[in-house]
Amino acid sequence: MEREARERLRWKCRRGLLELDLVLQRYLERNPQDAELSELLDLADNDLWDIVSGRNERYDGRLSGIVARLRAS
Amino acid sequence: MSAALPVRRFDAIVVGAGGSGLRAALELARASLKVAVLSKVFPTRSHTVAAQGGIAAPLANSTEDNWHWHMYDTVKGSDYLGDQDAIEYMCRRANEVVVELEHMGMPFDRLENGKIYQRPFGGHTQGYGSAKMAMRACAAADRTGHAMLHTLYQQNVRANTQFFVEWMALDLIRDPQDGAVVGVTALEMETGEVHILQGKAVLFATGGAGRIFAASTNAFINTGDGLGIAARAGIPLQDMEFWQFHPTGVHGAGVLITEGVRGEGGYLLNKDGERFMERYAPNAKDLASRDVVSRAMTTEIKEGRGCGPEADHVLLKLDHLGPEVINLRLPGIREIAIKFANADPIREPIPVVPTVHYQMGGIPANYMGQVVVPEGASHEAIVPGFYAAGECSCVSVHGANRLGTNSLLDLLVFGKSSGEQMAKDIRAMPRPHRNLPKDAGELSRARLARLDGASAGERVAEVGADLRRVMQAHCGVFRFPDDLAKGVEKVKEIAARAQRSFIADKSKVFNTARVEALELDNLVETALATVVSADARLESRGAQARADFPERDDRDWLKHTLWYKEDNRLAYKPVHLKPLTVEAFEPKVRTY
């Protein structure tokens, strides 16, 4: 992944909720180039946190891979 | 001098797209003015999204209530440092702004009869502090801030507000003739270019700066950009010693563990395994008020009874409650502890520390949002063209301590009143914009040139981490004289290091390292204002708790602090004890 795309992804991980900042920062440090992350980041903060924290299991099945990786990180 | 910076002209410029910025922008756009809103992140990712509790308004839908009771609670909650004219103004406009939001489509929880459901919240009472709680908090489940932000954003899109997303404001542009604010410089992250945004009125709605502390519930974006910019432009910062803490944030992360954990029977332990709250509050123990618990935790840590290799936290034990209670009555807590503390509370305790979450001080403003500074004989001369609202401002309705649910109300009332005042002032101005001063943008350009030219220096992440550690250790929830004095010196040293900050990546396009270096400058200004103001205030009031001056001192300290960046100078100004139409609430001992 080129520098610019990596930087954009990094900034998209700056959120309104601290919980997401922390999880996403930790994930990015280990996986700075996961392009699948970007689509997930279009979700609203609270919706995303509900998915990452396991409160919500009803989400787009195409995202199951990245959701599982985020939950495990 | 290199080529001039590109200039864009608007009637009004709003910096920040959280609750207050969006509410102000809406007022301006609906008045058919040309409005630009700048935000570092997409508007609905502003930190307002994290507010859960609700919006205070005396609608009296469930219990008897009125604005005067609400005003009393707010004045008392502020420990009498709040300006009573501004507090009256806020409480009298509360119902209006909440009903307006309802009509915009905000999905409030409802009663059977269709009216907005309201719940009780700490510090909100009936009958001037009686034992009966007022039901005053209007909420949308536990997502009030989220719903409010989305509602206001959609209304702004409809009203044709122009958004500049992933733009970071850098510095104010002031007319040297009279100090009027005539615009801001801003970095467009996409291109790395600096622009001048020229306006007849500029509102700062940039939020708090909770990231100056190691233990903070604030999102990473809360770096006090508006505060740093104002300070560099010669505007003082008011009452910055007052920060609200929550006793139980996860150590090393900041995520909150709700009070409900202690309500269900969880308790705190020091490194000796002692349930230390029994010593500090023999009756209430771990359920004593937030400030009492936070001070006790700090004392344990300071006296060497903290836990972990650094002896810098205490433990919250709840495994004795059993998995059923933890899973059923405390949903989400187990996940948070596992994710952020690496501790499963069913088996082991959670490491916790007092954690900052709200900044009461900020840019001095009146209840119309106009920024006011001492000038000549006046304590509060208006800075033409400059306005502030929300957590970055100090109006001051929260004084030394904010009541829960008054923060979202603050955003709505003062967002709206700022927008109204800006529209009025813009209409009264001549049609053409003022000429920009000759050196417009030079400060920002010089800051960036230094950063881009530095081939070595201090690493931004390291300086930031040191700043947060020093602030936590020297200027936390319970303050000791030696710590404060040393803290002032240490933060000054860190400020000097920040001036030598260095980034390895010099690319122009979308350079997040450059943004973080610029954020560090703002964090440093905010931290200096905080520690210098706290060191000078020789009393305990609201969120300022000093070991050497445990009492409130109305004779000498019933006044607002003003910190100036230049020489770290302090000045003081009187509290507005006179409300707009009613009699003043005289300072009394604050007990609950």
XYZ file of C-alpha atoms in Angstrom:
665
model
C 0.000 0.000 0.000
C 1.400 3.397 -0.925
C 2.218 6.048 1.685
C -0.761 8.285 0.957
C -3.308 5.506 1.231
C -1.701 4.383 4.486
C -1.837 7.926 5.878
C -5.479 8.372 4.881
C -6.377 5.126 6.574
C -4.501 6.192 9.684
C -6.430 9.480 9.866
C -9.747 7.738 9.266
C -8.989 5.868 12.483
C -9.186 9.143 14.432
C -12.652 8.853 15.933
C -15.071 10.567 18.296
C -14.961 7.651 20.750
C -11.788 6.910 22.707
C -12.595 3.181 22.710
C -12.296 3.116 18.918
C -9.147 5.262 18.881
C -7.475 2.714 21.152
C -8.591 -0.432 19.333
C -7.846 1.003 15.897
C -4.441 2.379 16.913
C -3.435 -0.997 18.294
C -4.654 -2.756 15.173
C -2.926 -0.337 12.785
C 0.402 -0.696 14.574
C 0.360 -4.399 13.724
C -1.471 -4.180 10.377
C -0.758 -0.801 8.784
C -1.927 -1.922 5.332
C -5.277 -3.637 5.836
C -7.364 -2.142 3.012
C -10.492 -3.945 4.241
C -10.489 -1.697 7.303
C -11.425 1.385 5.325
C -14.978 0.301 4.539
C -15.677 -0.467 8.170
C -14.479 3.003 9.114
C -17.324 4.596 7.146
C -19.717 3.448 9.877
C -20.841 5.905 12.570
C -18.793 5.686 15.759
C -21.384 4.080 18.003
C -22.437 1.571 15.344
C -18.819 0.602 14.782
C -18.158 0.234 18.514
C -21.231 -1.970 18.929
C -19.820 -4.293 16.276
C -16.225 -4.258 17.532
C -17.290 -4.848 21.143
C -19.612 -7.691 20.129
C -22.858 -5.959 21.188
C -24.121 -6.152 17.629
C -23.788 -9.296 15.491
C -26.020 -8.075 12.649
C -23.699 -6.449 10.146
C -22.705 -6.817 6.505
C -21.356 -10.352 6.172
C -18.678 -9.226 3.718
C -16.992 -7.492 6.648
C -16.806 -10.588 8.848
C -13.073 -11.078 8.222
C -11.980 -7.628 9.319
C -14.481 -7.594 12.208
C -13.032 -10.863 13.518
C -9.479 -9.523 13.220
C -10.391 -6.299 15.024
C -12.175 -8.122 17.813
C -9.165 -10.367 18.314
C -6.671 -7.512 18.426
C 8.705 36.528 1.180
C 7.271 33.691 -0.891
C 4.015 33.844 -2.866
C 0.935 34.989 -0.968
C -1.290 32.329 0.555
C -4.552 31.556 -1.244
C -7.512 33.410 0.279
C -11.168 32.316 0.471
C -13.830 34.705 1.738
C -16.930 33.901 3.819
C -19.331 35.821 6.006
C -18.722 33.482 8.914
C -16.118 30.855 9.747
C -16.802 28.148 12.312
C -13.831 26.102 13.512
C -14.984 22.739 14.826
C -17.981 20.608 13.861
C -19.160 19.185 17.183
C -22.431 20.133 18.859
C -21.807 23.851 19.380
C -20.121 24.451 16.016
C -22.918 22.718 14.116
C -25.637 24.530 16.094
C -24.002 27.913 15.408
C -23.424 27.119 11.730
C -27.073 26.180 11.348
C -28.186 29.539 12.751
C -25.852 31.343 10.353
C -26.736 29.312 7.275
C -30.453 29.729 7.950
C -29.845 33.485 8.045
C -28.644 33.111 4.421
C -25.050 33.891 5.300
C -22.090 32.219 3.621
C -20.705 29.856 6.268
C -17.572 27.708 6.268
C -17.156 24.974 8.890
C -13.658 23.504 9.336
C -13.083 20.144 10.963
C -10.067 17.869 11.392
C -12.335 14.836 11.038
C -15.711 14.118 9.478
C -18.296 16.141 11.506
C -20.200 13.181 12.915
C -16.911 11.823 14.291
C -16.551 14.799 16.649
C -16.203 13.981 20.343
C -19.789 15.128 21.070
C -20.622 11.632 19.824
C -19.349 10.225 23.132
C -21.893 12.062 25.322
C -24.346 9.549 26.738
C -26.225 11.066 29.673
C -28.611 13.538 28.119
C -29.489 17.205 27.782
C -30.706 19.125 30.833
C -33.929 21.098 30.334
C -36.674 21.864 32.895
C -39.527 20.715 30.625
C -41.340 19.305 33.658
C -42.655 16.373 31.640
C -42.412 13.914 34.535
C -41.865 15.966 37.698
C -42.491 19.557 38.643
C -39.563 21.683 37.479
C -38.599 25.207 36.426
C -35.600 27.131 35.117
C -34.972 28.824 38.474
C -34.449 25.477 40.219
C -32.145 24.436 37.388
C -30.277 27.730 37.758
C -29.843 27.160 41.489
C -28.442 23.657 40.918
C -26.015 24.952 38.302
C -24.775 27.859 40.455
C -24.309 25.549 43.440
C -22.689 22.859 41.285
C -20.231 25.452 39.959
C -19.147 26.026 43.580
C -20.246 29.650 43.004
C -17.579 30.347 40.387
C -20.136 30.287 37.552
C -21.344 33.623 36.167
C -24.944 33.925 37.313
C -26.092 36.049 34.373
C -24.872 33.406 31.908
C -26.347 30.583 34.004
C -29.766 32.304 34.104
C -29.552 32.803 30.340
C -28.729 29.140 29.712
C -31.440 27.745 31.969
C -34.090 30.085 30.547
C -33.322 29.029 26.979
C -33.008 25.306 27.726
C -36.584 24.298 26.870
C -36.504 26.273 23.637
C -33.343 24.659 22.275
C -34.405 21.144 23.236
C -37.844 21.510 21.636
C -36.191 22.940 18.531
C -33.931 19.907 18.359
C -36.990 17.683 18.742
C -38.579 19.443 15.773
C -35.413 18.900 13.730
C -35.960 15.171 14.142
C -33.857 14.253 17.170
C -35.037 10.775 18.277
C -35.600 11.495 21.988
C -36.913 8.739 24.266
C -40.601 9.332 24.929
C -43.257 8.935 27.595
C -46.508 7.070 26.893
C -48.200 10.433 26.284
C -45.690 11.246 23.538
C -43.753 13.892 25.433
C -39.966 13.671 25.821
C -38.973 11.194 28.547
C -36.776 12.743 31.245
C -34.628 11.043 33.846
C -32.921 12.151 37.046
C -29.222 12.998 37.046
C -26.696 13.814 39.810
C -26.946 17.350 41.221
C -30.291 18.169 39.553
C -32.930 18.737 42.233
C -36.394 20.107 42.883
C -37.007 23.058 45.181
C -33.483 24.553 45.412
C -31.507 21.533 46.521
C -34.191 19.520 48.318
C -33.765 15.762 48.635
C -36.187 15.264 45.722
C -34.468 14.778 42.382
C -35.657 16.659 39.302
C -36.284 14.589 36.174
C -34.532 16.953 33.801
C -32.289 14.931 31.476
C -33.623 14.403 27.939
C -31.908 11.473 26.274
C -31.887 9.312 23.172
C -31.087 5.960 24.800
C -27.365 6.002 25.685
C -26.566 7.778 22.419
C -27.704 11.337 23.019
C -24.566 13.005 21.681
C -24.528 10.735 18.654
C -28.178 11.485 17.797
C -27.674 15.200 18.349
C -24.625 15.351 16.110
C -26.315 13.472 13.282
C -29.472 15.603 13.538
C -27.522 18.865 13.444
C -25.256 17.699 10.629
C -28.207 16.789 8.421
C -29.878 20.139 9.093
C -26.666 21.908 8.093
C -26.406 19.974 4.841
C -29.949 21.043 4.072
C -29.147 24.685 4.926
C -26.114 24.709 2.575
C -23.389 25.086 5.156
C -20.058 24.549 3.420
C -17.880 21.937 5.145
C -14.094 21.786 4.952
C -13.382 18.287 6.216
C -9.834 17.258 7.183
C -8.808 20.877 7.465
C -6.919 21.946 10.574
C -7.046 25.562 11.769
C -3.547 26.856 12.569
C -3.625 30.495 13.713
C -5.850 33.546 14.050
C -5.470 36.572 11.832
C -6.033 39.812 13.765
C -6.158 43.367 12.472
C -3.322 45.215 14.259
C -5.436 48.426 14.277
C -8.002 47.202 16.816
C -7.244 43.533 17.415
C -10.326 42.423 15.473
C -10.280 38.843 14.220
C -10.560 38.815 10.428
C -9.850 35.179 9.625
C -7.825 32.036 10.279
C -5.090 30.142 8.545
C -5.769 26.464 7.977
C -3.940 23.410 6.692
C -5.723 21.378 4.044
C -4.541 17.861 4.804
C -5.333 16.547 1.316
C -2.792 18.886 -0.336
C -0.658 20.059 2.578
C -1.324 23.662 1.499
C -1.968 26.479 3.956
C -4.964 28.685 3.149
C -6.340 31.908 4.555
C -10.036 31.759 5.331
C -11.207 35.327 5.663
C -14.432 36.112 7.501
C -16.362 38.894 9.182
C -16.967 36.668 12.198
C -14.939 33.676 13.397
C -16.309 31.179 15.937
C -14.121 28.696 17.803
C -16.003 25.541 18.732
C -12.991 23.274 18.957
C -13.868 21.287 22.078
C -11.780 20.393 25.118
C -8.138 19.476 25.503
C -8.401 16.420 27.728
C -5.464 14.807 25.944
C -3.044 16.850 28.095
C -3.487 14.186 30.810
C -2.179 10.614 30.704
C -5.487 9.334 32.036
C -8.218 10.816 29.865
C -11.585 9.737 28.546
C -11.179 12.150 25.638
C -10.713 10.955 22.069
C -7.313 11.546 20.412
C -8.668 14.558 18.466
C -9.209 16.577 21.689
C -5.941 18.471 21.569
C -7.151 21.969 22.451
C -6.477 23.443 19.033
C -8.689 26.499 19.597
C -7.089 27.156 22.976
C -3.561 27.008 21.587
C -4.456 29.243 18.657
C -6.136 31.815 20.905
C -3.205 31.828 23.340
C -0.682 32.377 20.533
C -2.797 35.316 19.327
C -2.586 37.037 22.727
C -6.041 36.004 24.016
C -5.985 34.853 27.671
C -7.422 31.492 28.772
C -9.836 31.500 31.711
C -10.136 29.164 34.734
C -7.942 26.486 33.183
C -7.161 24.965 36.586
C -10.639 23.396 36.656
C -10.841 19.911 35.123
C -13.433 17.315 36.035
C -12.189 13.799 36.839
C -13.967 10.456 37.088
C -12.495 8.108 39.727
C -12.390 4.896 37.724
C -10.843 5.016 34.285
C -8.914 1.948 33.093
C -5.224 2.514 33.874
C -3.224 3.170 30.724
C -6.326 3.503 28.511
C -8.783 6.009 30.010
C -11.955 4.136 29.129
C -14.472 4.590 31.958
C -15.687 1.878 34.292
C -19.144 3.040 35.318
C -19.992 3.925 38.921
C -22.519 1.096 38.664
C -19.683 -1.375 39.348
C -19.235 0.037 42.837
C -23.018 0.332 43.142
C -23.264 -3.435 42.650
C -20.675 -4.087 45.363
C -17.301 -3.690 43.661
C -14.608 -2.007 45.770
C -11.115 -0.511 45.546
C -7.898 -2.066 46.877
C -4.370 -0.727 47.357
C -1.182 -2.786 46.887
C -1.520 -4.277 50.369
C -4.934 -5.609 49.427
C -6.554 -3.130 51.812
C -10.053 -1.790 51.124
C -8.774 1.742 51.724
C -12.051 3.659 51.237
C -13.097 2.372 54.689
C -10.507 4.746 56.146
C -11.503 7.807 54.096
C -15.303 7.442 54.140
C -16.324 4.950 56.854
C -20.031 5.120 55.944
C -20.285 5.566 52.191
C -16.956 3.770 51.568
C -16.539 3.118 47.826
C -19.814 4.885 47.066
C -18.654 8.262 48.404
C -18.882 11.125 45.901
C -16.555 11.176 42.911
C -14.186 13.804 44.296
C -13.800 12.026 47.654
C -13.004 8.686 45.992
C -10.604 10.318 43.503
C -8.704 12.146 46.271
C -8.426 8.959 48.336
C -7.053 7.032 45.347
C -4.476 9.764 44.671
C -3.417 9.802 48.323
C -2.884 6.020 48.307
C -0.771 6.255 45.164
C 1.189 9.264 46.444
C 1.946 7.556 49.770
C 3.421 4.542 48.003
C 0.487 2.145 48.233
C -0.237 2.132 44.498
C -0.185 -1.106 42.501
C 1.855 -2.341 39.544
C 5.563 -1.946 38.717
C 5.221 1.853 38.736
C 2.938 1.873 41.817
C 0.725 4.240 39.832
C -2.815 2.839 40.083
C -5.200 1.014 42.398
C -7.385 -2.030 41.790
C -11.140 -2.336 41.376
C -12.206 -5.747 42.634
C -15.466 -7.299 41.478
C -14.752 -11.012 41.041
C -16.564 -11.678 44.361
C -19.824 -10.580 42.675
C -19.768 -13.728 40.583
C -20.091 -14.112 36.797
C -23.920 -13.864 36.854
C -23.990 -10.387 38.378
C -21.095 -9.182 36.234
C -22.619 -10.452 32.993
C -26.227 -9.507 33.726
C -26.073 -6.310 35.718
C -22.879 -4.800 34.360
C -23.075 -5.388 30.622
C -20.035 -4.378 28.630
C -17.763 -4.010 31.668
C -16.174 -7.415 31.211
C -15.442 -6.710 27.525
C -13.933 -3.308 28.350
C -11.730 -4.742 31.092
C -10.493 -7.582 28.901
C -9.915 -5.348 25.889
C -8.302 -2.360 27.606
C -6.855 -3.696 30.873
C -6.105 -7.230 29.768
C -7.898 -8.361 32.920
C -10.976 -10.584 33.121
C -12.923 -9.131 36.062
C -14.560 -12.499 36.741
C -11.139 -13.668 37.907
C -9.001 -10.609 38.618
C -9.326 -6.927 39.591
C -9.259 -4.042 37.085
C -6.403 -1.488 37.375
C -7.950 2.019 37.602
C -6.919 5.669 38.120
C -8.774 8.998 38.382
C -9.330 10.047 34.780
C -10.010 13.479 33.326
C -13.079 13.980 31.194
C -14.185 17.621 31.044
C -12.553 21.030 30.888
C -14.496 23.785 32.657
C -12.143 26.608 31.597
C -11.427 27.968 28.147
C -11.546 31.028 25.926
C -13.313 33.810 27.885
C -16.687 34.595 26.319
C -20.001 36.145 27.339
C -23.388 34.490 26.866
C -23.675 35.824 23.313
C -20.481 33.952 22.471
C -18.433 37.148 22.136
C -14.833 36.678 23.269
C -14.023 39.184 26.009
C -10.612 40.260 27.363
C -9.344 42.882 29.813
C -8.572 46.162 28.123
C -8.018 49.504 29.839
C -10.546 49.879 32.637
C -12.758 47.043 31.365
C -12.374 43.441 32.492
C -14.401 42.317 29.528
C -13.825 44.277 26.356
C -15.235 42.545 23.279
C -12.714 41.259 20.724
C -14.442 42.274 17.474
C -15.096 39.389 15.104
C -14.158 36.618 17.573
C -16.572 34.202 19.238
C -16.273 30.951 21.196
C -18.781 28.274 22.246
C -18.849 24.811 23.771
C -16.107 23.102 25.784
C -13.336 25.329 24.359
C -15.082 28.406 25.781
C -15.496 29.641 29.342
C -18.806 31.522 29.501
C -18.716 30.635 32.468
C -21.726 28.472 33.246
C -19.874 25.530 34.786
C -17.587 27.563 37.042
C -15.402 25.225 39.078
C -17.488 22.097 38.441
C -19.976 21.040 35.781
C -23.220 19.179 36.420
C -23.920 16.143 34.239
C -26.139 16.886 31.192
C -25.368 20.621 31.360
C -22.598 20.168 28.773
C -24.899 19.238 25.889
C -27.230 22.047 26.956
C -24.264 24.460 26.873
C -23.492 23.382 23.283
C -27.041 24.035 22.114
C -27.742 27.308 23.928
C -24.423 28.993 23.292
C -24.043 27.519 19.815
C -27.345 29.155 18.980
C -26.707 32.464 20.767
C -23.254 32.771 19.142
C -24.790 32.175 15.727
C -27.459 34.805 16.408
C -24.918 37.364 17.615
C -22.582 36.679 14.675
C -25.432 37.131 12.183
C -26.393 40.425 13.847
C -22.807 41.693 13.863
C -22.166 40.651 10.263
C -25.303 42.500 9.113
C -24.089 45.651 10.876
C -20.733 45.582 9.035
C -19.970 47.220 5.693
C -20.369 44.830 2.769
C -16.750 44.435 1.696
C -14.420 42.517 3.970
C -11.721 44.454 5.793
C -8.304 44.333 4.182
C -6.114 41.564 5.541
C -3.047 42.747 7.448
C 0.196 42.635 5.436
C 1.664 39.809 7.493
C -1.488 37.642 7.417
C -0.514 33.986 7.635
C 3.147 34.627 8.455
C 3.008 33.003 11.900
C 1.596 29.755 10.474
C 4.023 29.821 7.584
C 6.960 30.313 9.935
C 5.807 27.455 12.188
C 5.552 25.105 9.228
C 8.838 26.271 7.721
C 10.628 25.506 10.990
C 9.046 22.069 11.204
C 9.840 21.250 7.575
C 13.371 22.625 7.839
C 14.365 20.746 11.003
C 16.711 17.861 10.239
C 16.841 16.717 13.857
C 15.059 17.451 17.097
C 12.513 16.185 19.578
C 10.147 13.385 18.595
C 6.520 14.509 18.759
C 5.172 11.295 20.309
C 7.813 11.323 23.058
C 7.280 14.977 23.989
C 3.518 14.407 24.038
C 3.823 11.339 26.263
C 6.124 13.195 28.679
C 3.685 16.106 28.824
C 0.774 13.802 29.682
C 2.777 11.985 32.364
C 3.902 15.235 34.004
C 0.395 16.700 33.984
C -1.055 13.541 35.520
C 1.593 13.360 38.244
C 1.795 17.069 39.072
C -1.605 18.540 38.320
C -4.093 15.695 38.701
C -7.295 15.410 40.672
C -5.641 16.135 44.073
C -2.947 18.784 44.090
C 0.057 19.168 46.381
C 2.130 22.381 46.586
C 5.568 20.841 45.838
C 4.153 18.854 42.939
C 2.545 21.924 41.414
C 5.660 24.081 41.659
C 7.800 21.323 40.117
C 5.083 20.704 37.533
C 5.255 24.303 36.335
C 9.022 23.967 35.747
C 8.684 20.585 34.049
C 5.934 21.736 31.691
C 8.041 24.788 30.793
C 10.921 22.439 29.911
C 8.565 20.344 27.798
C 7.296 23.501 26.093
C 10.885 24.349 25.142
C 11.348 20.830 23.745
C 8.131 21.167 21.721
C 9.646 24.199 20.026
C 12.342 21.881 18.684
C 9.881 19.236 17.477
C 10.950 17.214 14.471
C 9.222 15.012 11.906
C 11.070 12.631 9.622
C 8.391 12.540 6.918
C 8.380 15.883 5.114
C 5.793 14.958 2.459
C 3.159 17.590 1.832
C 0.208 15.454 0.829
C -1.748 13.967 3.728
C 1.021 14.031 6.296
C -0.454 12.987 9.644
C 2.898 13.416 11.411
C 2.831 17.114 10.550
C -0.716 17.430 11.915
C 0.332 15.749 15.154
C 3.306 18.097 15.532
C 0.957 21.070 15.156
C -1.441 19.524 17.669
C 1.416 19.177 20.149
C 1.911 22.963 20.120
C -1.724 23.372 21.186
C -1.496 20.721 23.896
C 1.535 22.479 25.347
C -0.234 25.864 25.569
C -3.224 24.260 27.295
C -1.054 22.356 29.761
C 0.947 25.464 30.678
C -2.253 27.423 31.257
C -3.560 24.623 33.480
C -0.537 24.040 35.695
C 0.342 27.731 36.121
C -3.267 28.635 37.008
C -3.583 25.690 39.426
C -0.311 26.518 41.173
C -1.444 30.114 41.765
C -4.948 29.424 43.107
C -4.475 28.950 46.848
C -7.807 27.331 47.699
C -9.921 24.267 47.016
C -13.068 24.917 44.989
C -15.010 22.509 42.802
C -12.545 20.511 40.729
C -9.465 22.233 42.169
C -8.549 20.268 45.321
C -5.323 21.302 47.085
C -3.824 19.444 50.010
C -2.367 22.659 51.506
C -5.526 24.775 51.119
C -8.415 22.365 51.690
C -11.148 25.027 52.047
C -12.898 27.325 49.621
C -11.827 30.934 50.200
C -14.498 33.344 48.981
C -12.729 36.364 50.429
C -9.629 36.040 48.248
C -10.517 33.597 45.482
C -14.097 34.196 44.358
C -12.674 35.338 41.028
C -11.815 34.053 37.575
C -8.235 33.303 36.539
C -6.878 34.606 33.228
C -3.624 33.082 31.904
C -1.637 34.775 29.162
C 0.924 32.893 27.086
C 3.250 35.893 27.151
C 5.501 35.340 30.198
C 2.925 32.939 31.686
C 1.319 36.022 33.214
C -1.850 35.709 35.315
C -4.623 38.231 35.869
C -7.970 37.933 37.630
C -11.464 39.277 37.086
C -14.638 39.261 39.180
C -17.315 36.560 38.988
C -20.692 37.853 37.726
C -22.691 37.348 40.892
C -25.666 39.326 39.572
C -28.116 37.373 37.404
C -30.148 39.012 34.615
C -33.557 39.339 36.278
C -33.614 37.444 39.568
C -31.784 37.801 42.865
C -28.288 36.419 43.246
C -27.662 33.060 44.895
C -25.198 33.916 47.641
C -22.239 31.533 48.099
C -22.965 28.849 50.684
C -21.084 25.788 51.833
C -21.680 23.164 49.153
C -23.050 19.925 50.603
C -25.116 17.201 48.967
